[in-house]
Amino acid sequence: FVATGTEIPQGHGHEAMRVVSLVDVTRLKEVEGELQTAVRIRDDFLSIASHELHTPLTPLKLQIERLQRREQNATQLQEKLAVVARQVDRLTNLARQLLDVSRITGGRLKLTPEEVDLTAVVRDAADALEAESRQSGSVIAIDAEPKVVGYWDPTRIEQITSNLLSNAIKYGQGKPILVQVTHDNGHARLSVHDNGIGIPPEQQQRIFDRFERAVSVRHYGGFGLGLWIVRQIVEASGGHVTVESQVGQGSTFTVELPR
Ligand code: ADP
């Protein structure tokens, strides 16, 4: 409460008095706190975004200059083109995440369900991330039932899978990764297990929020949007996503989707 007082001098028919008003500022303080958080998120985002968008440009420019010199043999050419392709993929992925945020917050996330085999999606996503996992030294093992079919949006299911898998590669410290796909009558379950850095208990729920990243991961690169997008898509599909993790031991992300 904030108190303000006004002195009223003695007048006709009344003693001198003091009028005190008490104003409840609890909500005001809350709004002030929310505003400060919003400003912090915006500032953090601008600094992360400019860094993330800038980082791939240096190797891109370098490789393009080398390619322009033309004194390459076929192997060198392929290596340089692979670097270029990787950095372009990275930028494409960042742009896609930003687009998805505006789509989701604007209520424009449209799901177009069709028959999808989750096992096939997982195998394709693991293949697509082969180069990335090889580079980090981690091997992806898949333990999946032969066909786990449901009605989901294929592009979005692929996105969930590859977001979780690329996190497992990124934060997995080159250790083995296990992806499991199972189902019961009504649900399909995808779990991605890594043996990497893990997540402290107090941060395990926050990492599903927009732009939230564990304090210890600043040097890994990323917007802090992947898991938020995963959760939005999973929940829009009627499912849920959970995490179990121990610092220094690894993490398991589990997505459960109605079929
Ligand atoms: P980004 O990886 O771009 O930061 P995400 O939204 O995908 O964004 O993840 C949010 C945060 O959750 C990460 O910054 C990291 O702190 C934590 N995280 C996600 N996946 C893992 C994982 N497999 N192991 C450890 N930490 C993880």
Tab-separated table of N, CA, C and O in Angstrom, residues 30-153:
chain	number	residue	atom	x	y	z
A	30	GLU	N	3.067	-5.582	-9.955
A	30	GLU	CA	3.112	-6.774	-10.816
A	30	GLU	C	3.320	-6.362	-12.269
A	30	GLU	O	4.152	-6.911	-12.979
A	31	VAL	N	2.536	-5.358	-12.692
A	31	VAL	CA	2.632	-4.908	-14.080
A	31	VAL	C	4.041	-4.371	-14.357
A	31	VAL	O	4.634	-4.637	-15.403
A	32	GLU	N	4.578	-3.640	-13.362
A	32	GLU	CA	5.931	-3.101	-13.506
A	32	GLU	C	6.925	-4.241	-13.714
A	32	GLU	O	7.773	-4.183	-14.599
A	33	GLY	N	6.774	-5.304	-12.912
A	33	GLY	CA	7.639	-6.492	-13.020
A	33	GLY	C	7.495	-7.147	-14.378
A	33	GLY	O	8.494	-7.486	-15.024
A	34	GLU	N	6.228	-7.275	-14.857
A	34	GLU	CA	5.999	-7.904	-16.160
A	34	GLU	C	6.651	-7.089	-17.279
A	34	GLU	O	7.236	-7.622	-18.200
A	35	LEU	N	6.536	-5.750	-17.131
A	35	LEU	CA	7.136	-4.879	-18.149
A	35	LEU	C	8.647	-5.031	-18.186
A	35	LEU	O	9.258	-5.129	-19.243
A	36	GLN	N	9.242	-5.090	-16.974
A	36	GLN	CA	10.695	-5.248	-16.910
A	36	GLN	C	11.122	-6.568	-17.546
A	36	GLN	O	12.104	-6.630	-18.285
A	37	THR	N	10.336	-7.639	-17.279
A	37	THR	CA	10.668	-8.931	-17.885
A	37	THR	C	10.558	-8.846	-19.400
A	37	THR	O	11.423	-9.336	-20.127
A	38	ALA	N	9.482	-8.188	-19.884
A	38	ALA	CA	9.292	-8.077	-21.335
A	38	ALA	C	10.466	-7.320	-21.966
A	38	ALA	O	10.974	-7.706	-23.019
A	39	VAL	N	10.899	-6.263	-21.307
A	39	VAL	CA	12.012	-5.477	-21.840
A	39	VAL	C	13.285	-6.315	-21.837
A	39	VAL	O	14.048	-6.342	-22.810
A	40	ARG	N	13.484	-7.107	-20.746
A	40	ARG	CA	14.680	-7.958	-20.669
A	40	ARG	C	14.661	-8.982	-21.800
A	40	ARG	O	15.647	-9.169	-22.503
A	41	ILE	N	13.475	-9.617	-22.009
A	41	ILE	CA	13.374	-10.629	-23.065
A	41	ILE	C	13.675	-10.004	-24.424
A	41	ILE	O	14.402	-10.550	-25.237
A	42	ARG	N	13.140	-8.792	-24.657
A	42	ARG	CA	13.370	-8.134	-25.945
A	42	ARG	C	14.855	-7.830	-26.147
A	42	ARG	O	15.424	-8.120	-27.191
A	43	ASP	N	15.500	-7.302	-25.084
A	43	ASP	CA	16.912	-6.967	-25.211
A	43	ASP	C	17.764	-8.214	-25.410
A	43	ASP	O	18.655	-8.249	-26.261
A	44	ASP	N	17.454	-9.262	-24.608
A	44	ASP	CA	18.184	-10.528	-24.776
A	44	ASP	C	18.002	-11.043	-26.191
A	44	ASP	O	18.939	-11.476	-26.834
A	45	PHE	N	16.744	-10.975	-26.663
A	45	PHE	CA	16.460	-11.511	-27.983
A	45	PHE	C	17.256	-10.763	-29.054
A	45	PHE	O	17.865	-11.373	-29.925
A	46	LEU	N	17.253	-9.434	-28.971
A	46	LEU	CA	17.972	-8.662	-29.991
A	46	LEU	C	19.452	-9.009	-29.990
A	46	LEU	O	20.061	-9.157	-31.040
A	47	SER	N	20.022	-9.197	-28.786
A	47	SER	CA	21.449	-9.490	-28.777
A	47	SER	C	21.710	-10.919	-29.259
A	47	SER	O	22.637	-11.163	-30.020
A	48	ILE	N	20.834	-11.867	-28.873
A	48	ILE	CA	21.017	-13.244	-29.361
A	48	ILE	C	20.802	-13.298	-30.873
A	48	ILE	O	21.589	-13.879	-31.614
A	49	ALA	N	19.715	-12.637	-31.337
A	49	ALA	CA	19.388	-12.710	-32.764
A	49	ALA	C	20.509	-12.123	-33.616
A	49	ALA	O	20.918	-12.723	-34.610
A	50	SER	N	21.045	-10.966	-33.192
A	50	SER	CA	22.071	-10.378	-34.048
A	50	SER	C	23.311	-11.266	-34.067
A	50	SER	O	23.916	-11.481	-35.119
A	51	HIS	N	23.629	-11.859	-32.912
A	51	HIS	CA	24.784	-12.752	-32.855
A	51	HIS	C	24.555	-14.000	-33.704
A	51	HIS	O	25.397	-14.384	-34.525
A	52	GLU	N	23.383	-14.611	-33.542
A	52	GLU	CA	23.085	-15.859	-34.253
A	52	GLU	C	23.033	-15.660	-35.768
A	52	GLU	O	23.435	-16.523	-36.524
A	53	LEU	N	22.490	-14.514	-36.184
A	53	LEU	CA	22.381	-14.285	-37.624
A	53	LEU	C	23.738	-13.927	-38.220
A	53	LEU	O	24.026	-14.224	-39.366
A	54	HIS	N	24.586	-13.337	-37.400
A	54	HIS	CA	25.879	-12.906	-37.900
A	54	HIS	C	26.881	-14.056	-37.977
A	54	HIS	O	27.673	-14.149	-38.914
A	55	THR	N	26.822	-14.982	-36.978
A	55	THR	CA	27.823	-16.047	-36.885
A	55	THR	C	28.014	-16.862	-38.176
A	55	THR	O	29.152	-17.053	-38.592
A	56	PRO	N	26.944	-17.330	-38.835
A	56	PRO	CA	27.193	-18.147	-40.034
A	56	PRO	C	27.764	-17.351	-41.206
A	56	PRO	O	28.303	-17.926	-42.141
A	57	LEU	N	27.642	-16.015	-41.152
A	57	LEU	CA	28.044	-15.225	-42.316
A	57	LEU	C	29.556	-15.214	-42.536
A	57	LEU	O	30.015	-15.219	-43.674
A	58	THR	N	30.340	-15.251	-41.445
A	58	THR	CA	31.797	-15.203	-41.594
A	58	THR	C	32.322	-16.437	-42.337
A	58	THR	O	33.003	-16.292	-43.365
A	59	PRO	N	32.007	-17.674	-41.882
A	59	PRO	CA	32.466	-18.831	-42.658
A	59	PRO	C	31.889	-18.874	-44.071
A	59	PRO	O	32.586	-19.297	-45.006
A	60	LEU	N	30.659	-18.370	-44.232
A	60	LEU	CA	30.077	-18.365	-45.578
A	60	LEU	C	30.903	-17.508	-46.526
A	60	LEU	O	31.281	-17.925	-47.612
A	61	LYS	N	31.181	-16.313	-46.073
A	61	LYS	CA	31.943	-15.366	-46.895
A	61	LYS	C	33.328	-15.935	-47.216
A	61	LYS	O	33.780	-15.900	-48.358
A	62	LEU	N	33.972	-16.516	-46.198
A	62	LEU	CA	35.313	-17.074	-46.358
A	62	LEU	C	35.323	-18.171	-47.415
A	62	LEU	O	36.167	-18.178	-48.320
A	63	GLN	N	34.367	-19.104	-47.300
A	63	GLN	CA	34.339	-20.232	-48.244
A	63	GLN	C	34.020	-19.741	-49.654
A	63	GLN	O	34.583	-20.236	-50.628
A	64	ILE	N	33.153	-18.760	-49.749
A	64	ILE	CA	32.809	-18.250	-51.085
A	64	ILE	C	34.037	-17.584	-51.721
A	64	ILE	O	34.336	-17.795	-52.893
A	65	GLU	N	34.790	-16.846	-50.921
A	65	GLU	CA	36.012	-16.214	-51.462
A	65	GLU	C	36.989	-17.276	-51.939
A	65	GLU	O	37.616	-17.143	-52.988
A	66	ARG	N	37.109	-18.359	-51.149
A	66	ARG	CA	38.022	-19.434	-51.555
A	66	ARG	C	37.542	-20.088	-52.848
A	66	ARG	O	38.343	-20.418	-53.718
A	67	LEU	N	36.233	-20.266	-52.944
A	67	LEU	CA	35.687	-20.880	-54.157
A	67	LEU	C	35.949	-19.992	-55.370
A	67	LEU	O	36.211	-20.473	-56.465
A	68	GLN	N	35.912	-18.674	-55.128
A	68	GLN	CA	36.119	-17.747	-56.244
A	68	GLN	C	37.545	-17.844	-56.800
A	68	GLN	O	37.778	-17.524	-57.947
A	69	ARG	N	38.484	-18.294	-55.956
A	69	ARG	CA	39.879	-18.372	-56.419
A	69	ARG	C	40.090	-19.518	-57.405
A	69	ARG	O	41.068	-19.560	-58.120
A	70	ARG	N	39.178	-20.475	-57.412
A	70	ARG	CA	39.126	-21.523	-58.437
A	70	ARG	C	40.301	-22.490	-58.481
A	70	ARG	O	40.396	-23.282	-59.392
A	71	GLU	N	41.279	-22.389	-57.523
A	71	GLU	CA	42.387	-23.337	-57.633
A	71	GLU	C	42.108	-24.576	-56.780
A	71	GLU	O	42.958	-25.031	-56.045
A	72	GLN	N	40.910	-25.087	-56.863
A	72	GLN	CA	40.508	-26.197	-55.999
A	72	GLN	C	40.468	-27.497	-56.789
A	72	GLN	O	40.066	-27.498	-57.938
A	73	ASN	N	40.844	-28.589	-56.098
A	73	ASN	CA	40.541	-29.869	-56.728
A	73	ASN	C	39.125	-30.275	-56.315
A	73	ASN	O	38.499	-29.611	-55.485
A	74	ALA	N	38.660	-31.399	-56.875
A	74	ALA	CA	37.249	-31.765	-56.670
A	74	ALA	C	36.915	-31.971	-55.192
A	74	ALA	O	35.852	-31.541	-54.722
A	75	THR	N	37.829	-32.598	-54.425
A	75	THR	CA	37.548	-32.866	-53.008
A	75	THR	C	37.443	-31.561	-52.232
A	75	THR	O	36.532	-31.362	-51.430
A	76	GLN	N	38.406	-30.663	-52.487
A	76	GLN	CA	38.371	-29.368	-51.782
A	76	GLN	C	37.092	-28.608	-52.102
A	76	GLN	O	36.476	-27.991	-51.228
A	77	LEU	N	36.699	-28.713	-53.359
A	77	LEU	CA	35.471	-28.036	-53.789
A	77	LEU	C	34.274	-28.565	-53.002
A	77	LEU	O	33.464	-27.795	-52.472
A	78	GLN	N	34.205	-29.897	-52.892
A	78	GLN	CA	33.082	-30.513	-52.170
A	78	GLN	C	33.090	-30.092	-50.702
A	78	GLN	O	32.050	-29.789	-50.127
A	79	GLU	N	34.290	-30.061	-50.100
A	79	GLU	CA	34.383	-29.686	-48.677
A	79	GLU	C	33.871	-28.273	-48.458
A	79	GLU	O	33.117	-27.999	-47.534
A	80	LYS	N	34.291	-27.387	-49.342
A	80	LYS	CA	33.895	-25.986	-49.167
A	80	LYS	C	32.395	-25.806	-49.402
A	80	LYS	O	31.723	-25.078	-48.680
A	81	LEU	N	31.907	-26.525	-50.404
A	81	LEU	CA	30.465	-26.430	-50.663
A	81	LEU	C	29.667	-26.990	-49.485
A	81	LEU	O	28.592	-26.485	-49.153
A	82	ALA	N	30.230	-28.019	-48.815
A	82	ALA	CA	29.533	-28.596	-47.651
A	82	ALA	C	29.446	-27.566	-46.530
A	82	ALA	O	28.416	-27.443	-45.854
A	83	VAL	N	30.539	-26.802	-46.323
A	83	VAL	CA	30.508	-25.754	-45.291
A	83	VAL	C	29.447	-24.714	-45.651
A	83	VAL	O	28.636	-24.302	-44.809
A	84	VAL	N	29.441	-24.311	-46.920
A	84	VAL	CA	28.461	-23.315	-47.361
A	84	VAL	C	27.044	-23.837	-47.112
A	84	VAL	O	26.202	-23.142	-46.534
A	85	ALA	N	26.808	-25.097	-47.489
A	85	ALA	CA	25.462	-25.660	-47.333
A	85	ALA	C	25.068	-25.704	-45.858
A	85	ALA	O	23.927	-25.385	-45.507
A	86	ARG	N	26.010	-26.068	-44.989
A	86	ARG	CA	25.693	-26.156	-43.557
A	86	ARG	C	25.303	-24.802	-42.976
A	86	ARG	O	24.351	-24.679	-42.224
A	87	GLN	N	26.055	-23.782	-43.371
A	87	GLN	CA	25.763	-22.449	-42.826
A	87	GLN	C	24.441	-21.906	-43.381
A	87	GLN	O	23.693	-21.233	-42.687
A	88	VAL	N	24.171	-22.220	-44.657
A	88	VAL	CA	22.894	-21.785	-45.234
A	88	VAL	C	21.750	-22.500	-44.506
A	88	VAL	O	20.727	-21.885	-44.173
A	89	ASP	N	21.950	-23.804	-44.196
A	89	ASP	CA	20.923	-24.545	-43.448
A	89	ASP	C	20.680	-23.892	-42.097
A	89	ASP	O	19.545	-23.777	-41.641
A	90	ARG	N	21.775	-23.481	-41.472
A	90	ARG	CA	21.652	-22.872	-40.151
A	90	ARG	C	20.829	-21.582	-40.214
A	90	ARG	O	19.930	-21.360	-39.403
A	91	LEU	N	21.144	-20.762	-41.217
A	91	LEU	CA	20.387	-19.504	-41.369
A	91	LEU	C	18.923	-19.785	-41.718
A	91	LEU	O	18.021	-19.112	-41.220
A	92	THR	N	18.710	-20.788	-42.574
A	92	THR	CA	17.344	-21.137	-42.961
A	92	THR	C	16.546	-21.559	-41.740
A	92	THR	O	15.393	-21.166	-41.553
A	93	ASN	N	17.197	-22.360	-40.880
A	93	ASN	CA	16.527	-22.844	-39.689
A	93	ASN	C	16.174	-21.700	-38.739
A	93	ASN	O	15.077	-21.664	-38.174
A	94	LEU	N	17.085	-20.736	-38.600
A	94	LEU	CA	16.803	-19.586	-37.736
A	94	LEU	C	15.625	-18.780	-38.287
A	94	LEU	O	14.716	-18.396	-37.550
A	95	ALA	N	15.650	-18.566	-39.601
A	95	ALA	CA	14.575	-17.789	-40.222
A	95	ALA	C	13.247	-18.522	-40.040
A	95	ALA	O	12.210	-17.907	-39.749
A	96	ARG	N	13.297	-19.836	-40.167
A	96	ARG	CA	12.080	-20.642	-40.031
A	96	ARG	C	11.524	-20.534	-38.605
A	96	ARG	O	10.319	-20.404	-38.411
A	97	GLN	N	12.434	-20.558	-37.624
A	97	GLN	CA	11.978	-20.443	-36.229
A	97	GLN	C	11.300	-19.098	-35.993
A	97	GLN	O	10.249	-19.025	-35.361
A	98	LEU	N	11.906	-18.029	-36.525
A	98	LEU	CA	11.311	-16.702	-36.323
A	98	LEU	C	9.944	-16.608	-36.994
A	98	LEU	O	8.996	-16.058	-36.441
A	99	LEU	N	9.855	-17.191	-38.199
A	99	LEU	CA	8.564	-17.201	-38.904
A	99	LEU	C	7.522	-17.963	-38.114
A	99	LEU	O	6.365	-17.529	-38.000
A	100	ASP	N	7.950	-19.096	-37.547
A	100	ASP	CA	7.012	-19.914	-36.769
A	100	ASP	C	6.510	-19.165	-35.547
A	100	ASP	O	5.344	-19.278	-35.194
A	101	VAL	N	7.401	-18.403	-34.905
A	101	VAL	CA	6.966	-17.654	-33.730
A	101	VAL	C	5.861	-16.689	-34.117
A	101	VAL	O	4.822	-16.617	-33.459
A	102	SER	N	6.061	-15.961	-35.222
A	102	SER	CA	5.033	-14.977	-35.559
A	102	SER	C	3.755	-15.694	-35.991
A	102	SER	O	2.656	-15.242	-35.711
A	103	ARG	N	3.917	-16.848	-36.650
A	103	ARG	CA	2.742	-17.626	-37.044
A	103	ARG	C	1.963	-18.099	-35.810
A	103	ARG	O	0.754	-17.967	-35.729
A	104	ILE	N	2.683	-18.631	-34.838
A	104	ILE	CA	2.020	-19.209	-33.658
A	104	ILE	C	1.396	-18.109	-32.799
A	104	ILE	O	0.239	-18.187	-32.415
A	105	THR	N	2.174	-17.045	-32.514
A	105	THR	CA	1.615	-15.996	-31.657
A	105	THR	C	0.463	-15.273	-32.353
A	105	THR	O	-0.434	-14.756	-31.697
A	106	GLY	N	0.478	-15.246	-33.679
A	106	GLY	CA	-0.610	-14.604	-34.416
A	106	GLY	C	-1.789	-15.545	-34.623
A	106	GLY	O	-2.715	-15.209	-35.350
A	107	GLY	N	-1.719	-16.746	-34.016
A	107	GLY	CA	-2.815	-17.723	-34.143
A	107	GLY	C	-2.924	-18.281	-35.556
A	107	GLY	O	-3.979	-18.701	-35.996
A	108	ARG	N	-1.789	-18.263	-36.288
A	108	ARG	CA	-1.860	-18.722	-37.677
A	108	ARG	C	-1.158	-20.063	-37.904
A	108	ARG	O	-0.745	-20.371	-39.013
A	109	LEU	N	-1.015	-20.838	-36.808
A	109	LEU	CA	-0.420	-22.167	-36.973
A	109	LEU	C	-1.504	-23.110	-37.479
A	109	LEU	O	-2.458	-23.406	-36.770
A	110	LYS	N	-1.374	-23.517	-38.738
A	110	LYS	CA	-2.403	-24.407	-39.308
A	110	LYS	C	-1.824	-25.808	-39.386
A	110	LYS	O	-0.736	-26.014	-39.903
A	111	LEU	N	-2.578	-26.779	-38.854
A	111	LEU	CA	-2.119	-28.156	-38.943
A	111	LEU	C	-2.964	-28.859	-40.000
A	111	LEU	O	-4.181	-28.722	-40.006
A	112	THR	N	-2.293	-29.564	-40.888
A	112	THR	CA	-3.021	-30.312	-41.908
A	112	THR	C	-2.719	-31.793	-41.710
A	112	THR	O	-1.727	-32.304	-42.233
A	113	PRO	N	-3.549	-32.471	-40.908
A	113	PRO	CA	-3.246	-33.859	-40.569
A	113	PRO	C	-3.460	-34.807	-41.747
A	113	PRO	O	-4.388	-34.621	-42.539
A	114	GLU	N	-2.579	-35.753	-41.844
A	114	GLU	CA	-2.770	-36.858	-42.774
A	114	GLU	C	-2.078	-38.079	-42.175
A	114	GLU	O	-1.432	-37.956	-41.130
A	115	GLU	N	-2.226	-39.222	-42.822
A	115	GLU	CA	-1.644	-40.426	-42.241
A	115	GLU	C	-0.114	-40.330	-42.275
A	115	GLU	O	0.474	-40.079	-43.321
A	116	VAL	N	0.497	-40.488	-41.119
A	116	VAL	CA	1.964	-40.350	-41.022
A	116	VAL	C	2.514	-41.540	-40.241
A	116	VAL	O	1.926	-41.957	-39.249
A	117	ASP	N	3.648	-42.072	-40.718
A	117	ASP	CA	4.329	-43.123	-39.963
A	117	ASP	C	5.473	-42.473	-39.168
A	117	ASP	O	6.481	-42.050	-39.735
A	118	LEU	N	5.284	-42.390	-37.857
A	118	LEU	CA	6.259	-41.703	-36.996
A	118	LEU	C	7.645	-42.348	-37.086
A	118	LEU	O	8.669	-41.659	-37.092
A	119	THR	N	7.662	-43.678	-37.188
A	119	THR	CA	8.949	-44.381	-37.287
A	119	THR	C	9.722	-43.928	-38.530
A	119	THR	O	10.925	-43.664	-38.458
A	120	ALA	N	8.994	-43.811	-39.657
A	120	ALA	CA	9.659	-43.379	-40.897
A	120	ALA	C	10.154	-41.945	-40.754
A	120	ALA	O	11.274	-41.611	-41.183
A	121	VAL	N	9.360	-41.094	-40.087
A	121	VAL	CA	9.768	-39.693	-39.889
A	121	VAL	C	11.058	-39.642	-39.072
A	121	VAL	O	11.995	-38.901	-39.393
A	122	VAL	N	11.112	-40.458	-38.014
A	122	VAL	CA	12.303	-40.465	-37.152
A	122	VAL	C	13.533	-40.915	-37.940
A	122	VAL	O	14.610	-40.312	-37.845
A	123	ARG	N	13.365	-41.952	-38.750
A	123	ARG	CA	14.517	-42.431	-39.532
A	123	ARG	C	14.996	-41.356	-40.516
A	123	ARG	O	16.192	-41.111	-40.656
A	124	ASP	N	14.039	-40.681	-41.171
A	124	ASP	CA	14.421	-39.622	-42.119
A	124	ASP	C	15.126	-38.475	-41.409
A	124	ASP	O	16.116	-37.933	-41.896
A	125	ALA	N	14.589	-38.097	-40.218
A	125	ALA	CA	15.192	-36.974	-39.490
A	125	ALA	C	16.615	-37.336	-39.051
A	125	ALA	O	17.529	-36.516	-39.139
A	126	ALA	N	16.800	-38.574	-38.595
A	126	ALA	CA	18.138	-39.004	-38.170
A	126	ALA	C	19.094	-38.995	-39.366
A	126	ALA	O	20.246	-38.563	-39.247
A	127	ASP	N	18.593	-39.438	-40.543
A	127	ASP	CA	19.439	-39.417	-41.754
A	127	ASP	C	19.829	-37.987	-42.098
A	127	ASP	O	20.977	-37.697	-42.423
A	128	ALA	N	18.836	-37.083	-42.013
A	128	ALA	CA	19.100	-35.690	-42.396
A	128	ALA	C	20.119	-35.046	-41.457
A	128	ALA	O	20.832	-34.119	-41.852
A	129	LEU	N	20.196	-35.550	-40.230
A	129	LEU	CA	21.125	-34.943	-39.257
A	129	LEU	C	22.436	-35.737	-39.150
A	129	LEU	O	23.233	-35.504	-38.240
A	130	GLU	N	22.632	-36.652	-40.086
A	130	GLU	CA	23.802	-37.536	-40.066
A	130	GLU	C	25.112	-36.739	-39.970
A	130	GLU	O	25.948	-36.987	-39.108
A	131	ALA	N	25.241	-35.745	-40.884
A	131	ALA	CA	26.501	-34.990	-40.943
A	131	ALA	C	26.745	-34.271	-39.615
A	131	ALA	O	27.851	-34.295	-39.067
A	132	GLU	N	25.673	-33.678	-39.087
A	132	GLU	CA	25.784	-32.934	-37.828
A	132	GLU	C	26.188	-33.848	-36.671
A	132	GLU	O	27.058	-33.508	-35.869
A	133	SER	N	25.574	-35.048	-36.611
A	133	SER	CA	25.887	-35.932	-35.493
A	133	SER	C	27.293	-36.497	-35.661
A	133	SER	O	28.032	-36.651	-34.691
A	134	ARG	N	27.684	-36.772	-36.917
A	134	ARG	CA	29.049	-37.289	-37.136
A	134	ARG	C	30.069	-36.256	-36.671
A	134	ARG	O	31.047	-36.573	-36.012
A	135	GLN	N	29.779	-34.997	-37.006
A	135	GLN	CA	30.707	-33.930	-36.628
A	135	GLN	C	30.847	-33.816	-35.109
A	135	GLN	O	31.930	-33.533	-34.597
A	136	SER	N	29.741	-34.043	-34.392
A	136	SER	CA	29.804	-33.910	-32.933
A	136	SER	C	30.300	-35.200	-32.277
A	136	SER	O	30.570	-35.233	-31.081
A	137	GLY	N	30.389	-36.280	-33.076
A	137	GLY	CA	30.903	-37.544	-32.548
A	137	GLY	C	29.827	-38.427	-31.942
A	137	GLY	O	30.117	-39.530	-31.472
A	138	SER	N	28.569	-37.986	-31.966
A	138	SER	CA	27.536	-38.816	-31.333
A	138	SER	C	26.867	-39.751	-32.348
A	138	SER	O	26.651	-39.391	-33.499
A	139	VAL	N	26.565	-40.947	-31.883
A	139	VAL	CA	25.906	-41.928	-32.747
A	139	VAL	C	24.435	-41.993	-32.333
A	139	VAL	O	24.117	-42.053	-31.146
A	140	ILE	N	23.553	-41.968	-33.326
A	140	ILE	CA	22.114	-42.027	-33.013
A	140	ILE	C	21.612	-43.459	-33.217
A	140	ILE	O	21.703	-44.002	-34.320
A	141	ALA	N	21.113	-44.062	-32.151
A	141	ALA	CA	20.509	-45.395	-32.272
A	141	ALA	C	18.997	-45.234	-32.267
A	141	ALA	O	18.464	-44.391	-31.534
A	142	ILE	N	18.319	-46.027	-33.092
A	142	ILE	CA	16.855	-45.933	-33.151
A	142	ILE	C	16.249	-47.270	-32.736
A	142	ILE	O	16.622	-48.319	-33.264
A	143	ASP	N	15.372	-47.187	-31.753
A	143	ASP	CA	14.681	-48.386	-31.296
A	143	ASP	C	13.188	-48.109	-31.497
A	143	ASP	O	12.557	-47.466	-30.660
A	144	ALA	N	12.686	-48.537	-32.655
A	144	ALA	CA	11.318	-48.131	-32.999
A	144	ALA	C	10.486	-49.317	-33.452
A	144	ALA	O	11.002	-50.222	-34.132
A	145	GLU	N	9.218	-49.289	-33.101
A	145	GLU	CA	8.322	-50.302	-33.635
A	145	GLU	C	8.219	-50.047	-35.139
A	145	GLU	O	8.337	-48.910	-35.592
A	146	PRO	N	8.014	-51.125	-35.930
A	146	PRO	CA	8.145	-51.003	-37.381
A	146	PRO	C	7.278	-49.903	-38.000
A	146	PRO	O	7.722	-49.188	-38.882
A	147	LYS	N	6.047	-49.767	-37.520
A	147	LYS	CA	5.187	-48.743	-38.129
A	147	LYS	C	4.333	-48.145	-37.017
A	147	LYS	O	3.627	-48.882	-36.330
A	148	VAL	N	4.449	-46.852	-36.804
A	148	VAL	CA	3.601	-46.221	-35.785
A	148	VAL	C	2.817	-45.108	-36.482
A	148	VAL	O	3.304	-43.989	-36.666
A	149	VAL	N	1.627	-45.480	-36.903
A	149	VAL	CA	0.867	-44.580	-37.767
A	149	VAL	C	-0.149	-43.769	-36.963
A	149	VAL	O	-0.748	-44.263	-36.008
A	150	GLY	N	-0.276	-42.506	-37.330
A	150	GLY	CA	-1.289	-41.644	-36.718
A	150	GLY	C	-1.667	-40.558	-37.703
A	150	GLY	O	-1.086	-40.466	-38.796
A	151	TYR	N	-2.623	-39.710	-37.308
A	151	TYR	CA	-3.020	-38.587	-38.167
A	151	TYR	C	-2.442	-37.302	-37.602
A	151	TYR	O	-2.930	-36.793	-36.602
A	152	TRP	N	-1.380	-36.850	-38.218
A	152	TRP	CA	-0.723	-35.626	-37.768
A	152	TRP	C	-0.297	-34.836	-39.004
A	152	TRP	O	-0.314	-35.359	-40.113
A	153	ASP	N	0.170	-33.613	-38.743
A	153	ASP	CA	0.720	-32.809	-39.832
A	153	ASP	C	2.162	-33.274	-40.081
A	153	ASP	O	3.028	-33.116	-39.217
